[in-house]
Amino acid sequence: MKEQLYTIPLNDAVNAGDECPFCFIERNVEQDLLDFVLGSGSSYMEADIREMTDKAGFCRQHFQKMFDYGNTLGNAWILKTHYQKIISEMKNEFSHFRPGKSSFKDKFRKAAEGGNAIGMWVKEKENSCYICSHFADTYTRYMDTFFYLWKQDEEFRKKIENGKGFCLHHFGDLCEASDSRLSNSEKDSFYHTMFPLMENNMARLAEDVAWMVEKFDYRNKDADWKNSRDAIQRGMQKLKGGYPADGPYKPK
Ligand SMILES: [Zn+2]
Ligand SMILES: [Zn+2]
């Protein structure tokens, strides 16, 4: 059963008490991928690995995380051959490019901006990322496992019901994934649990952030922080997901 491979790490993520178990998983998988790409195993020295990173490239977000990870030589190796690949692709794009004759009407039409071959090539490069694509594969497996356990495992279901819910970003993914993984009656009970869970936990975050504002009032300077000490970090994560719990990824 392929789901069983992910059962333990998914349960660990749910038990971790994070604002979102999928953020927790994402951080662990990203850490592993950054360790693989830039860590002490020095896979950036291996031509076959670099052939894959040259081909896929990295998105803006992951370049930032690679820079913050802080292996200058590793990043230099990766960029060195990636540049060679990009420059040769770019020259090829340039040599085939013919500026489209834009009609008078096109100049007034925003849609016409989508048809430029160079623009499309650059967008394709921006959407291609070695780390994102590896994460996407793993993430799909975790989604499968989530619904497998949701249906089979009463204890797992209880933990979700009594947990902190999900970040809005991953909750959207979860709802989309449920369409193909649950029957109509299963969907009813899924949303019956999820909607109040999300409402209650978003309200909890709103309260934590509001109390932080109050704490800045001099009359509250000796008052207890309650749960507001890290309310900004958790509050941002709850809305967008993925925020590193302890700052940038560093070599393990
Ligand atoms: Zn999340
Ligand atoms: Zn990426």
mmCIF file of C-alpha atoms and ligand atoms in Angstrom:
data_model
loop_
_atom_site.group_PDB
_atom_site.id
_atom_site.type_symbol
_atom_site.label_atom_id
_atom_site.label_comp_id
_atom_site.label_asym_id
_atom_site.label_seq_id
_atom_site.Cartn_x
_atom_site.Cartn_y
_atom_site.Cartn_z
ATOM 1 C CA MET A 1 0.000 0.000 0.000
ATOM 2 C CA LYS A 2 1.774 3.145 -1.149
ATOM 3 C CA GLU A 3 -0.157 5.346 1.312
ATOM 4 C CA GLN A 4 1.495 3.566 4.237
ATOM 5 C CA LEU A 5 4.857 5.078 3.364
ATOM 6 C CA TYR A 6 3.535 8.513 4.300
ATOM 7 C CA THR A 7 1.317 7.527 7.230
ATOM 8 C CA ILE A 8 3.975 7.986 9.908
ATOM 9 C CA PRO A 9 5.310 11.383 8.765
ATOM 10 C CA LEU A 10 1.727 12.627 8.267
ATOM 11 C CA ASN A 11 0.804 11.543 11.811
ATOM 12 C CA ASP A 12 3.986 13.214 13.082
ATOM 13 C CA ALA A 13 2.951 16.420 11.319
ATOM 14 C CA VAL A 14 -0.536 16.285 12.831
ATOM 15 C CA ASN A 15 0.923 15.601 16.295
ATOM 16 C CA ALA A 16 3.399 18.493 15.991
ATOM 17 C CA GLY A 17 0.749 21.073 16.898
ATOM 18 C CA ASP A 18 1.808 23.395 14.043
ATOM 19 C CA GLU A 19 -0.708 25.907 12.665
ATOM 20 C CA CYS A 20 -0.892 23.616 9.622
ATOM 21 C CA PRO A 21 0.328 20.022 9.253
ATOM 22 C CA PHE A 22 0.964 20.553 5.538
ATOM 23 C CA CYS A 23 3.180 23.565 6.270
ATOM 24 C CA PHE A 24 5.074 21.334 8.705
ATOM 25 C CA ILE A 25 5.512 18.711 5.972
ATOM 26 C CA GLU A 26 6.447 21.342 3.405
ATOM 27 C CA ARG A 27 9.177 22.706 5.690
ATOM 28 C CA ASN A 28 10.613 19.232 6.290
ATOM 29 C CA VAL A 29 10.547 18.296 2.613
ATOM 30 C CA GLU A 30 12.060 21.658 1.591
ATOM 31 C CA GLN A 31 14.771 21.261 4.216
ATOM 32 C CA ASP A 32 15.581 17.787 2.855
ATOM 33 C CA LEU A 33 15.633 19.063 -0.729
ATOM 34 C CA LEU A 34 17.900 21.995 0.154
ATOM 35 C CA ASP A 35 20.172 19.608 2.076
ATOM 36 C CA PHE A 36 20.245 17.385 -0.972
ATOM 37 C CA VAL A 37 20.932 20.215 -3.425
ATOM 38 C CA LEU A 38 23.397 22.243 -1.322
ATOM 39 C CA GLY A 39 24.254 20.170 1.745
ATOM 40 C CA SER A 40 27.293 18.211 2.847
ATOM 41 C CA GLY A 41 26.626 15.394 0.361
ATOM 42 C CA SER A 42 27.851 17.897 -2.259
ATOM 43 C CA SER A 43 25.502 16.614 -4.950
ATOM 44 C CA TYR A 44 26.084 19.919 -6.788
ATOM 45 C CA MET A 45 29.512 18.497 -7.674
ATOM 46 C CA GLU A 46 27.904 15.610 -9.559
ATOM 47 C CA ALA A 47 27.331 16.238 -13.250
ATOM 48 C CA ASP A 48 24.155 14.125 -13.504
ATOM 49 C CA ILE A 49 22.473 15.954 -10.606
ATOM 50 C CA ARG A 50 23.472 19.297 -12.060
ATOM 51 C CA GLU A 51 22.107 18.248 -15.420
ATOM 52 C CA MET A 52 18.713 17.953 -13.700
ATOM 53 C CA THR A 53 19.009 21.272 -11.856
ATOM 54 C CA ASP A 54 20.246 22.951 -15.061
ATOM 55 C CA LYS A 55 17.215 21.687 -16.916
ATOM 56 C CA ALA A 56 14.571 22.462 -14.293
ATOM 57 C CA GLY A 57 16.097 25.626 -12.836
ATOM 58 C CA PHE A 58 14.655 27.160 -9.684
ATOM 59 C CA CYS A 59 11.806 29.562 -8.968
ATOM 60 C CA ARG A 60 12.404 32.945 -7.388
ATOM 61 C CA GLN A 61 11.281 31.774 -3.937
ATOM 62 C CA HIS A 62 13.652 28.821 -3.951
ATOM 63 C CA PHE A 63 16.609 30.847 -5.228
ATOM 64 C CA GLN A 64 16.011 33.064 -2.198
ATOM 65 C CA LYS A 65 15.944 30.031 0.106
ATOM 66 C CA MET A 66 19.102 28.629 -1.516
ATOM 67 C CA PHE A 67 20.867 31.953 -1.012
ATOM 68 C CA ASP A 68 19.751 32.087 2.638
ATOM 69 C CA TYR A 69 20.907 28.487 3.135
ATOM 70 C CA GLY A 70 24.342 29.905 2.577
ATOM 71 C CA ASN A 71 26.584 27.537 0.621
ATOM 72 C CA THR A 72 28.435 29.943 -1.680
ATOM 73 C CA LEU A 73 30.495 27.340 -3.530
ATOM 74 C CA GLY A 74 27.475 25.058 -3.994
ATOM 75 C CA ASN A 75 25.354 27.893 -5.370
ATOM 76 C CA ALA A 76 28.231 28.959 -7.625
ATOM 77 C CA TRP A 77 28.500 25.451 -9.107
ATOM 78 C CA ILE A 78 24.748 25.293 -9.684
ATOM 79 C CA LEU A 79 24.615 28.746 -11.271
ATOM 80 C CA LYS A 80 27.711 28.181 -13.405
ATOM 81 C CA THR A 81 26.248 25.408 -15.539
ATOM 82 C CA HIS A 82 22.682 26.706 -15.257
ATOM 83 C CA TYR A 83 23.869 29.930 -16.901
ATOM 84 C CA GLN A 84 25.403 27.992 -19.784
ATOM 85 C CA LYS A 85 22.114 26.216 -20.345
ATOM 86 C CA ILE A 86 19.999 29.389 -20.108
ATOM 87 C CA ILE A 87 22.279 31.359 -22.437
ATOM 88 C CA SER A 88 22.153 28.667 -25.113
ATOM 89 C CA GLU A 89 18.348 28.405 -24.791
ATOM 90 C CA MET A 90 18.049 32.177 -24.891
ATOM 91 C CA LYS A 91 20.136 32.436 -28.076
ATOM 92 C CA ASN A 92 17.929 29.799 -29.656
ATOM 93 C CA GLU A 93 14.788 31.729 -28.678
ATOM 94 C CA PHE A 94 16.282 34.951 -30.041
ATOM 95 C CA SER A 95 17.233 33.349 -33.353
ATOM 96 C CA HIS A 96 13.673 32.103 -33.926
ATOM 97 C CA PHE A 97 11.967 35.241 -32.763
ATOM 98 C CA ARG A 98 10.002 37.347 -35.216
ATOM 99 C CA PRO A 99 8.361 40.389 -33.716
ATOM 100 C CA GLY A 100 4.646 39.914 -34.332
ATOM 101 C CA LYS A 101 3.056 42.631 -36.376
ATOM 102 C CA SER A 102 0.628 44.111 -33.908
ATOM 103 C CA SER A 103 -2.569 45.474 -35.323
ATOM 104 C CA PHE A 104 -3.961 48.788 -34.226
ATOM 105 C CA LYS A 105 -6.595 46.901 -32.263
ATOM 106 C CA ASP A 106 -4.004 44.735 -30.462
ATOM 107 C CA LYS A 107 -2.339 47.789 -28.995
ATOM 108 C CA PHE A 108 -5.477 48.436 -27.034
ATOM 109 C CA ARG A 109 -5.965 44.849 -26.016
ATOM 110 C CA LYS A 110 -4.265 43.548 -22.900
ATOM 111 C CA ALA A 111 -4.699 39.949 -24.069
ATOM 112 C CA ALA A 112 -2.228 40.531 -26.875
ATOM 113 C CA GLU A 113 0.552 40.743 -24.269
ATOM 114 C CA GLY A 114 0.257 37.010 -23.632
ATOM 115 C CA GLY A 115 1.349 36.074 -27.134
ATOM 116 C CA ASN A 116 4.988 37.189 -27.124
ATOM 117 C CA ALA A 117 7.313 34.210 -27.630
ATOM 118 C CA ILE A 118 10.147 35.603 -25.483
ATOM 119 C CA GLY A 119 7.706 36.514 -22.716
ATOM 120 C CA MET A 120 6.257 33.008 -22.858
ATOM 121 C CA TRP A 121 9.688 31.390 -22.746
ATOM 122 C CA VAL A 122 10.661 33.463 -19.683
ATOM 123 C CA LYS A 123 7.386 32.570 -17.938
ATOM 124 C CA GLU A 124 8.032 28.908 -18.644
ATOM 125 C CA LYS A 125 11.478 29.288 -17.004
ATOM 126 C CA GLU A 126 9.920 31.003 -13.996
ATOM 127 C CA ASN A 127 7.385 28.232 -13.530
ATOM 128 C CA SER A 128 9.985 25.502 -13.700
ATOM 129 C CA CYS A 129 11.755 24.630 -10.456
ATOM 130 C CA TYR A 130 13.693 21.568 -9.355
ATOM 131 C CA ILE A 131 12.545 21.932 -5.730
ATOM 132 C CA CYS A 132 8.906 22.814 -6.514
ATOM 133 C CA SER A 133 8.499 19.860 -8.855
ATOM 134 C CA HIS A 134 9.984 17.393 -6.361
ATOM 135 C CA PHE A 135 7.807 18.817 -3.621
ATOM 136 C CA ALA A 136 4.704 18.624 -5.839
ATOM 137 C CA ASP A 137 5.137 14.852 -6.286
ATOM 138 C CA THR A 138 5.536 14.267 -2.563
ATOM 139 C CA TYR A 139 2.642 16.612 -1.750
ATOM 140 C CA THR A 140 0.244 14.616 -3.945
ATOM 141 C CA ARG A 141 1.205 11.452 -2.033
ATOM 142 C CA TYR A 142 0.498 13.232 1.264
ATOM 143 C CA MET A 143 -2.911 14.344 -0.010
ATOM 144 C CA ASP A 144 -3.716 10.723 -0.936
ATOM 145 C CA THR A 145 -2.581 9.598 2.499
ATOM 146 C CA PHE A 146 -4.598 12.290 4.243
ATOM 147 C CA PHE A 147 -7.862 11.094 2.681
ATOM 148 C CA TYR A 148 -6.914 7.454 3.115
ATOM 149 C CA LEU A 149 -6.506 8.017 6.865
ATOM 150 C CA TRP A 150 -9.508 10.345 7.046
ATOM 151 C CA LYS A 151 -11.675 7.508 5.775
ATOM 152 C CA GLN A 152 -10.005 4.600 7.606
ATOM 153 C CA ASP A 153 -8.631 5.854 10.862
ATOM 154 C CA GLU A 154 -11.021 7.144 13.514
ATOM 155 C CA GLU A 155 -8.162 8.310 15.728
ATOM 156 C CA PHE A 156 -6.616 10.367 12.904
ATOM 157 C CA ARG A 157 -9.974 11.994 12.245
ATOM 158 C CA LYS A 158 -10.339 12.917 15.919
ATOM 159 C CA LYS A 159 -6.876 14.472 15.949
ATOM 160 C CA ILE A 160 -7.755 16.626 12.941
ATOM 161 C CA GLU A 161 -11.086 17.642 14.516
ATOM 162 C CA ASN A 162 -9.365 18.699 17.730
ATOM 163 C CA GLY A 163 -6.306 20.217 16.032
ATOM 164 C CA LYS A 164 -5.426 23.715 14.897
ATOM 165 C CA GLY A 165 -6.818 23.296 11.399
ATOM 166 C CA PHE A 166 -4.822 24.297 8.326
ATOM 167 C CA CYS A 167 -3.404 27.416 6.752
ATOM 168 C CA LEU A 168 -5.741 28.948 4.192
ATOM 169 C CA HIS A 169 -3.346 28.102 1.338
ATOM 170 C CA HIS A 170 -3.181 24.379 2.088
ATOM 171 C CA PHE A 171 -6.852 24.261 3.086
ATOM 172 C CA GLY A 172 -7.734 25.339 -0.457
ATOM 173 C CA ASP A 173 -5.616 22.481 -1.826
ATOM 174 C CA LEU A 174 -7.227 20.056 0.602
ATOM 175 C CA CYS A 175 -10.737 21.038 -0.534
ATOM 176 C CA GLU A 176 -9.756 20.659 -4.183
ATOM 177 C CA ALA A 177 -8.184 17.263 -3.499
ATOM 178 C CA SER A 178 -11.327 16.116 -1.678
ATOM 179 C CA ASP A 179 -13.375 16.440 -4.886
ATOM 180 C CA SER A 180 -11.734 13.395 -6.448
ATOM 181 C CA ARG A 181 -11.052 11.443 -3.265
ATOM 182 C CA LEU A 182 -14.343 11.476 -1.353
ATOM 183 C CA SER A 183 -17.833 10.280 -2.200
ATOM 184 C CA ASN A 184 -20.724 12.733 -1.962
ATOM 185 C CA SER A 185 -21.760 11.563 1.509
ATOM 186 C CA GLU A 186 -18.130 11.608 2.664
ATOM 187 C CA LYS A 187 -17.862 15.192 1.399
ATOM 188 C CA ASP A 188 -20.814 16.245 3.553
ATOM 189 C CA SER A 189 -19.189 15.005 6.733
ATOM 190 C CA PHE A 190 -15.777 16.366 5.644
ATOM 191 C CA TYR A 191 -17.077 19.922 5.266
ATOM 192 C CA HIS A 192 -19.254 19.542 8.347
ATOM 193 C CA THR A 193 -16.003 19.122 10.301
ATOM 194 C CA MET A 194 -13.741 21.439 8.297
ATOM 195 C CA PHE A 195 -15.782 24.640 8.129
ATOM 196 C CA PRO A 196 -16.174 25.143 11.904
ATOM 197 C CA LEU A 197 -12.575 23.959 12.404
ATOM 198 C CA MET A 198 -11.285 26.649 10.038
ATOM 199 C CA GLU A 199 -13.619 29.345 11.396
ATOM 200 C CA ASN A 200 -12.647 28.675 15.012
ATOM 201 C CA ASN A 201 -8.938 28.572 14.320
ATOM 202 C CA MET A 202 -8.922 31.696 12.147
ATOM 203 C CA ALA A 203 -10.803 33.450 14.984
ATOM 204 C CA ARG A 204 -8.155 32.213 17.449
ATOM 205 C CA LEU A 205 -5.386 33.758 15.317
ATOM 206 C CA ALA A 206 -7.347 36.993 14.939
ATOM 207 C CA GLU A 207 -7.600 37.146 18.746
ATOM 208 C CA ASP A 208 -3.868 36.495 19.220
ATOM 209 C CA VAL A 209 -2.978 39.275 16.771
ATOM 210 C CA ALA A 210 -5.495 41.673 18.338
ATOM 211 C CA TRP A 211 -4.014 41.027 21.788
ATOM 212 C CA MET A 212 -0.558 41.791 20.432
ATOM 213 C CA VAL A 213 -1.815 45.228 19.388
ATOM 214 C CA GLU A 214 -3.236 45.725 22.898
ATOM 215 C CA LYS A 215 0.080 44.671 24.459
ATOM 216 C CA PHE A 216 1.686 47.754 22.889
ATOM 217 C CA ASP A 217 -0.616 49.937 24.990
ATOM 218 C CA TYR A 218 1.488 51.091 27.988
ATOM 219 C CA ARG A 219 -1.372 50.137 30.325
ATOM 220 C CA ASN A 220 -0.845 46.503 29.291
ATOM 221 C CA LYS A 221 2.927 46.459 29.554
ATOM 222 C CA ASP A 222 2.857 44.142 32.579
ATOM 223 C CA ALA A 223 -0.047 42.042 31.286
ATOM 224 C CA ASP A 224 0.509 38.465 30.191
ATOM 225 C CA TRP A 225 1.435 37.907 26.552
ATOM 226 C CA LYS A 226 -1.074 35.043 26.420
ATOM 227 C CA ASN A 227 -0.544 33.357 23.040
ATOM 228 C CA SER A 228 0.577 36.516 21.253
ATOM 229 C CA ARG A 229 4.333 36.325 21.497
ATOM 230 C CA ASP A 230 4.724 34.758 18.033
ATOM 231 C CA ALA A 231 1.342 35.887 16.713
ATOM 232 C CA ILE A 232 2.781 37.686 13.675
ATOM 233 C CA GLN A 233 4.649 34.633 12.427
ATOM 234 C CA ARG A 234 1.731 32.269 13.062
ATOM 235 C CA GLY A 235 -0.776 34.802 11.771
ATOM 236 C CA MET A 236 1.073 35.181 8.474
ATOM 237 C CA GLN A 237 1.555 31.429 8.149
ATOM 238 C CA LYS A 238 -2.160 30.816 8.781
ATOM 239 C CA LEU A 239 -3.035 33.021 5.796
ATOM 240 C CA LYS A 240 -0.361 32.122 3.252
ATOM 241 C CA GLY A 241 1.334 28.997 4.564
ATOM 242 C CA GLY A 242 4.914 27.840 4.415
ATOM 243 C CA TYR A 243 6.549 30.389 6.678
ATOM 244 C CA PRO A 244 9.708 28.846 8.167
ATOM 245 C CA ALA A 245 9.214 28.332 11.888
ATOM 246 C CA ASP A 246 12.791 29.143 12.816
ATOM 247 C CA GLY A 247 13.805 31.521 10.056
ATOM 248 C CA PRO A 248 15.668 30.533 6.883
ATOM 249 C CA TYR A 249 16.729 26.941 6.195
ATOM 250 C CA LYS A 250 20.264 26.201 7.344
ATOM 251 C CA PRO A 251 22.425 23.126 6.804
ATOM 252 C CA LYS A 252 21.317 20.418 9.252
HETATM 253 ZN ZN ZN B 1 -0.109 25.176 5.416
HETATM 254 ZN ZN ZN B 2 10.438 26.457 -6.435
#
